[in-house]
């Protein structure tokens, strides 16, 4: 099946650093700076924005792998922007180069892999799993 995705597709996502997305709030640290889990989520969001709108009706992507480096801390009050570029396609597996920036510098980078799924079949498997 042709999923209408091509190498080079890009997506972006952004958010403001607040108390809600700090390491202290996430439980990933005790300091009130932008949390690594928040940055990872933003990178995933940028990746899905690159491809999910182009997929046929009833299809979506799910994250399956992350290799991320958090390079610099970001204080509360700064904006953070994530960018994803689709670098490789292997059937339903999509591999992205992802970066995150605050208002001063690059704060993170890495590789994120997503997989194209058929939503109804995926949800059916999850319902069956929940019944076990």
XYZ file of N, CA and C in Angstrom:
396
model
N 0.842 -1.182 0.000
C 0.000 0.000 0.000
C 0.888 1.248 0.000
N 0.496 2.244 -0.772
C 1.226 3.514 -0.814
C 0.701 4.415 0.299
N 1.601 4.819 1.192
C 1.195 5.634 2.334
C 1.396 7.127 2.112
N 1.850 7.529 0.909
C 1.966 8.944 0.560
C 2.942 9.701 1.457
N 3.997 9.032 1.906
C 5.038 9.713 2.687
C 6.364 9.602 1.938
N 7.149 10.654 2.009
C 8.411 10.714 1.279
C 9.529 11.192 2.185
N 10.727 10.715 1.911
C 11.905 11.203 2.626
C 11.971 12.717 2.474
N 12.316 13.386 3.564
C 12.421 14.841 3.554
C 11.238 15.556 4.166
N 10.145 14.838 4.425
C 9.008 15.485 5.084
C 9.449 16.033 6.432
N 8.923 17.199 6.790
C 9.295 17.848 8.047
C 8.063 18.178 8.872
N 8.245 18.154 10.181
C 7.203 18.564 11.107
C 7.810 19.354 12.245
N 7.007 20.231 12.838
C 7.455 21.025 13.984
C 6.383 21.039 15.059
N 6.837 21.193 16.287
C 5.942 21.354 17.434
C 6.646 22.282 18.412
N 5.863 23.031 19.172
C 6.483 23.932 20.145
C 5.632 24.038 21.396
N 6.288 24.454 22.469
C 5.594 24.683 23.729
C 6.418 25.623 24.599
N 5.741 26.190 25.568
C 6.357 27.074 26.551
C 6.748 26.241 27.765
N 7.923 26.475 28.303
C 8.332 25.777 29.522
C 7.599 26.413 30.701
N 6.822 25.579 31.406
C 6.062 25.998 32.588
C 6.351 25.012 33.720
N 5.764 25.251 34.871
C 5.891 24.313 35.999
C 5.464 22.902 35.593
N 4.487 22.804 34.676
C 3.895 21.517 34.309
C 4.820 20.619 33.495
N 5.828 21.172 32.840
C 6.709 20.328 32.031
C 8.168 20.389 32.498
N 8.336 20.578 33.812
C 9.680 20.572 34.392
C 10.064 19.166 34.868
N 11.357 18.979 35.051
C 11.866 17.702 35.564
C 11.265 17.395 36.929
N 11.118 18.414 37.749
C 10.545 18.242 39.079
C 9.117 17.704 38.988
N 8.313 18.248 38.093
C 6.918 17.826 37.941
C 6.823 16.412 37.355
N 7.674 16.103 36.375
C 7.659 14.784 35.737
C 8.228 13.692 36.637
N 8.999 14.087 37.646
C 9.647 13.097 38.490
C 10.940 12.571 37.891
N 11.460 13.287 36.894
C 12.708 12.844 36.259
C 13.920 13.598 36.798
N 13.686 14.448 37.777
C 14.745 15.225 38.409
C 14.138 16.123 39.465
N 14.967 16.821 40.196
C 14.470 17.671 41.276
C 14.583 19.157 40.964
N 15.064 19.483 39.774
C 15.286 20.876 39.406
C 14.158 21.345 38.492
N 13.766 22.597 38.631
C 12.683 23.141 37.815
C 13.229 23.689 36.497
N 13.608 22.762 35.618
C 14.025 23.051 34.250
C 13.223 22.128 33.329
N 13.249 22.408 32.041
C 12.512 21.615 31.061
C 12.910 20.144 31.175
N 11.921 19.286 31.301
C 12.143 17.853 31.523
C 12.500 17.118 30.234
N 13.403 16.171 30.355
C 13.734 15.314 29.217
C 12.491 14.608 28.677
N 11.605 14.040 29.528
C 10.401 13.409 28.980
C 9.519 14.386 28.195
N 9.488 15.644 28.602
C 8.713 16.646 27.862
C 9.346 16.899 26.501
N 10.663 16.991 26.462
C 11.365 17.208 25.198
C 11.135 16.034 24.248
N 11.208 14.822 24.773
C 10.974 13.627 23.965
C 9.556 13.652 23.397
N 8.583 13.999 24.218
C 7.203 14.081 23.746
C 7.036 15.105 22.639
N 7.711 16.236 22.771
C 7.642 17.279 21.750
C 8.279 16.793 20.446
N 9.387 16.071 20.549
C 10.035 15.507 19.360
C 9.126 14.484 18.682
N 8.463 13.646 19.470
C 7.521 12.680 18.904
C 6.380 13.398 18.204
N 5.879 14.471 18.824
C 4.782 15.239 18.241
C 5.196 15.861 16.910
N 6.401 16.398 16.836
C 6.896 16.965 15.576
C 6.972 15.882 14.500
N 7.388 14.682 14.882
C 7.499 13.573 13.930
C 6.139 13.156 13.391
N 5.168 13.016 14.269
C 3.854 12.603 13.777
C 3.219 13.698 12.937
N 3.473 14.967 13.252
C 2.941 16.062 12.432
C 3.526 16.051 11.022
N 4.718 15.491 10.866
C 5.340 15.410 9.544
C 4.617 14.428 8.634
N 4.086 13.341 9.199
C 3.556 12.277 8.342
C 2.087 11.933 8.553
N 1.592 11.978 9.775
C 0.227 11.510 10.019
C -0.828 12.202 9.150
N -0.737 13.517 8.911
C -1.749 14.156 8.057
C -1.736 13.649 6.610
N -0.665 13.030 6.175
C -0.551 12.543 4.802
C -1.010 11.095 4.643
N -1.218 10.405 5.746
C -1.603 8.997 5.681
C -3.056 8.848 5.247
N -3.393 7.705 4.618
C -4.788 7.452 4.263
C -5.668 7.401 5.517
N -6.935 7.642 5.333
C -7.918 7.564 6.419
C -7.802 6.213 7.115
N -7.805 6.225 8.448
C -7.749 4.993 9.216
C -6.351 4.531 9.578
N -5.343 5.299 9.178
C -3.963 4.957 9.505
C -3.345 6.059 10.357
N -2.380 5.689 11.188
C -1.661 6.635 12.044
C -0.274 6.046 12.292
N 0.537 6.763 13.064
C 1.844 6.228 13.444
C 1.946 6.142 14.957
N 2.772 5.209 15.403
C 3.090 5.078 16.827
C 4.606 5.051 16.970
N 5.096 5.613 18.059
C 6.531 5.612 18.320
C 6.993 4.242 18.776
N 8.147 3.793 18.231
C 8.666 2.478 18.621
C 10.115 2.509 19.087
N 10.832 3.611 18.843
C 12.230 3.653 19.264
C 12.690 5.101 19.386
N 13.580 5.339 20.358
C 14.151 6.670 20.590
C 15.621 6.538 20.951
N 16.437 7.370 20.345
C 17.845 7.514 20.732
C 18.078 9.015 20.828
N 17.933 9.558 22.022
C 17.895 11.006 22.216
C 18.988 11.452 23.183
N 19.576 12.601 22.880
C 20.505 13.261 23.799
C 19.894 14.596 24.212
N 19.829 14.839 25.524
C 19.389 16.135 26.048
C 20.665 16.916 26.335
N 20.931 17.943 25.536
C 22.231 18.614 25.522
C 22.343 19.838 26.420
N 21.219 20.509 26.692
C 21.281 21.756 27.463
C 19.975 21.966 28.216
N 20.072 22.587 29.378
C 18.899 22.871 30.207
C 18.187 24.130 29.710
N 16.858 24.163 29.943
C 16.037 25.310 29.557
C 15.193 25.729 30.749
N 15.221 27.021 31.110
C 14.469 27.491 32.272
C 12.984 27.713 31.973
N 12.208 27.777 33.031
C 10.795 28.140 32.927
C 10.700 29.503 32.246
N 9.721 29.631 31.364
C 9.473 30.892 30.668
C 9.991 30.937 29.244
N 10.859 30.008 28.874
C 11.376 29.980 27.497
C 10.503 29.095 26.620
N 10.477 29.418 25.335
C 9.810 28.583 24.346
C 10.773 27.510 23.858
N 10.216 26.326 23.588
C 10.986 25.216 23.033
C 10.303 24.791 21.735
N 11.122 24.516 20.725
C 10.624 24.090 19.417
C 11.340 22.806 19.019
N 10.566 21.822 18.579
C 11.137 20.572 18.077
C 10.913 20.489 16.576
N 11.894 19.927 15.897
C 11.823 19.750 14.446
C 12.152 18.302 14.129
N 11.381 17.712 13.222
C 11.607 16.331 12.795
C 11.710 16.289 11.278
N 12.679 15.537 10.780
C 12.855 15.347 9.341
C 12.862 13.850 9.063
N 11.983 13.403 8.175
C 11.930 11.989 7.806
C 13.162 11.657 6.967
N 13.994 10.761 7.485
C 15.268 10.437 6.838
C 15.275 9.083 6.136
N 14.425 8.159 6.594
C 14.465 6.804 6.022
C 13.088 6.174 6.117
N 12.733 5.406 5.080
C 11.467 4.669 5.053
C 11.790 3.212 4.765
N 11.330 2.323 5.650
C 11.509 0.887 5.475
C 10.134 0.243 5.615
N 9.402 0.178 4.493
C 8.028 -0.305 4.474
C 7.168 0.570 5.388
N 6.752 0.070 6.550
C 5.929 0.866 7.467
C 6.744 1.544 8.565
N 8.041 1.304 8.579
C 8.909 1.902 9.597
C 9.472 3.214 9.059
N 9.319 4.287 9.851
C 9.750 5.628 9.462
C 10.793 6.121 10.454
N 11.942 6.547 9.961
C 13.035 6.975 10.835
C 13.276 8.470 10.647
N 13.227 9.199 11.760
C 13.345 10.654 11.762
C 14.620 11.100 12.464
N 15.201 12.180 11.957
C 16.213 12.926 12.707
C 15.447 14.030 13.413
N 15.601 14.126 14.728
C 14.860 15.112 15.512
C 15.821 16.032 16.257
N 15.393 17.276 16.402
C 16.155 18.272 17.146
C 15.180 19.085 17.986
N 15.685 19.640 19.088
C 14.901 20.568 19.903
C 15.762 21.790 20.195
N 15.121 22.941 20.194
C 15.798 24.216 20.414
C 15.023 25.039 21.425
N 15.736 25.738 22.302
C 15.075 26.783 23.077
C 15.390 28.099 22.377
N 15.171 29.210 23.038
C 15.369 30.509 22.401
C 16.844 30.858 22.205
N 17.743 30.066 22.789
C 19.174 30.368 22.729
C 20.004 29.359 21.939
N 19.622 28.067 21.996
C 20.506 27.039 21.437
C 19.764 25.731 21.204
N 20.453 24.808 20.510
C 19.921 23.458 20.377
C 20.036 22.779 21.739
N 18.945 22.181 22.201
C 18.942 21.549 23.523
C 18.855 20.030 23.455
N 18.552 19.491 22.275
C 18.461 18.046 22.151
C 18.468 17.617 20.703
N 18.876 16.363 20.485
C 18.847 15.801 19.137
C 18.859 14.290 19.234
N 18.500 13.655 18.130
C 18.552 12.208 18.100
C 17.787 11.605 16.947
N 17.479 10.336 17.100
C 16.766 9.556 16.097
C 15.488 9.020 16.741
N 14.392 9.146 16.009
C 13.102 8.644 16.488
C 12.484 7.792 15.385
N 12.022 6.613 15.749
C 11.405 5.706 14.789
C 9.927 5.552 15.116
N 9.107 5.659 14.064
C 7.665 5.468 14.193
C 7.244 4.359 13.233
N 6.084 3.777 13.510
C 5.579 2.682 12.694
C 4.154 3.003 12.273
N 3.840 2.779 11.001
C 2.486 3.030 10.493
C 1.584 1.878 10.909
N 0.461 2.222 11.513
C -0.504 1.207 11.960
C -1.882 1.510 11.369
N -2.682 0.452 11.258
C -4.089 0.619 10.913
C -4.825 0.767 12.240
N -5.442 1.914 12.452
C -5.965 2.285 13.766
C -6.959 1.271 14.305
N -7.940 0.853 13.511
C -8.969 -0.050 14.048
C -8.383 -1.398 14.465
N -7.463 -1.951 13.683
C -6.832 -3.226 14.062
C -5.979 -3.066 15.320
N -5.273 -1.958 15.411
C -4.442 -1.672 16.583
C -5.312 -1.585 17.840
N -6.405 -0.837 17.753
C -7.296 -0.682 18.910
C -7.962 -2.001 19.283
N -8.302 -2.817 18.288
C -8.892 -4.128 18.571
C -7.914 -5.002 19.353
N -6.636 -4.993 18.949
C -5.625 -5.770 19.681
C -5.480 -5.259 21.114
N -5.584 -3.964 21.301
C -5.462 -3.398 22.649
C -6.655 -3.796 23.515
N -7.845 -3.821 22.922
C -9.022 -4.265 23.676
C -8.875 -5.722 24.088
N -8.399 -6.557 23.167
C -8.193 -7.972 23.472
C -7.127 -8.141 24.551
N -6.092 -7.367 24.474
C -5.028 -7.427 25.479
C -5.565 -7.038 26.856
N -6.426 -6.047 26.888
C -7.005 -5.587 28.148
C -7.922 -6.605 28.800
N -8.470 -7.517 28.020
C -9.379 -8.539 28.548
C -8.637 -9.731 29.134
N -7.351 -9.869 28.814
C -6.588 -11.037 29.268
C -6.261 -10.942 30.730
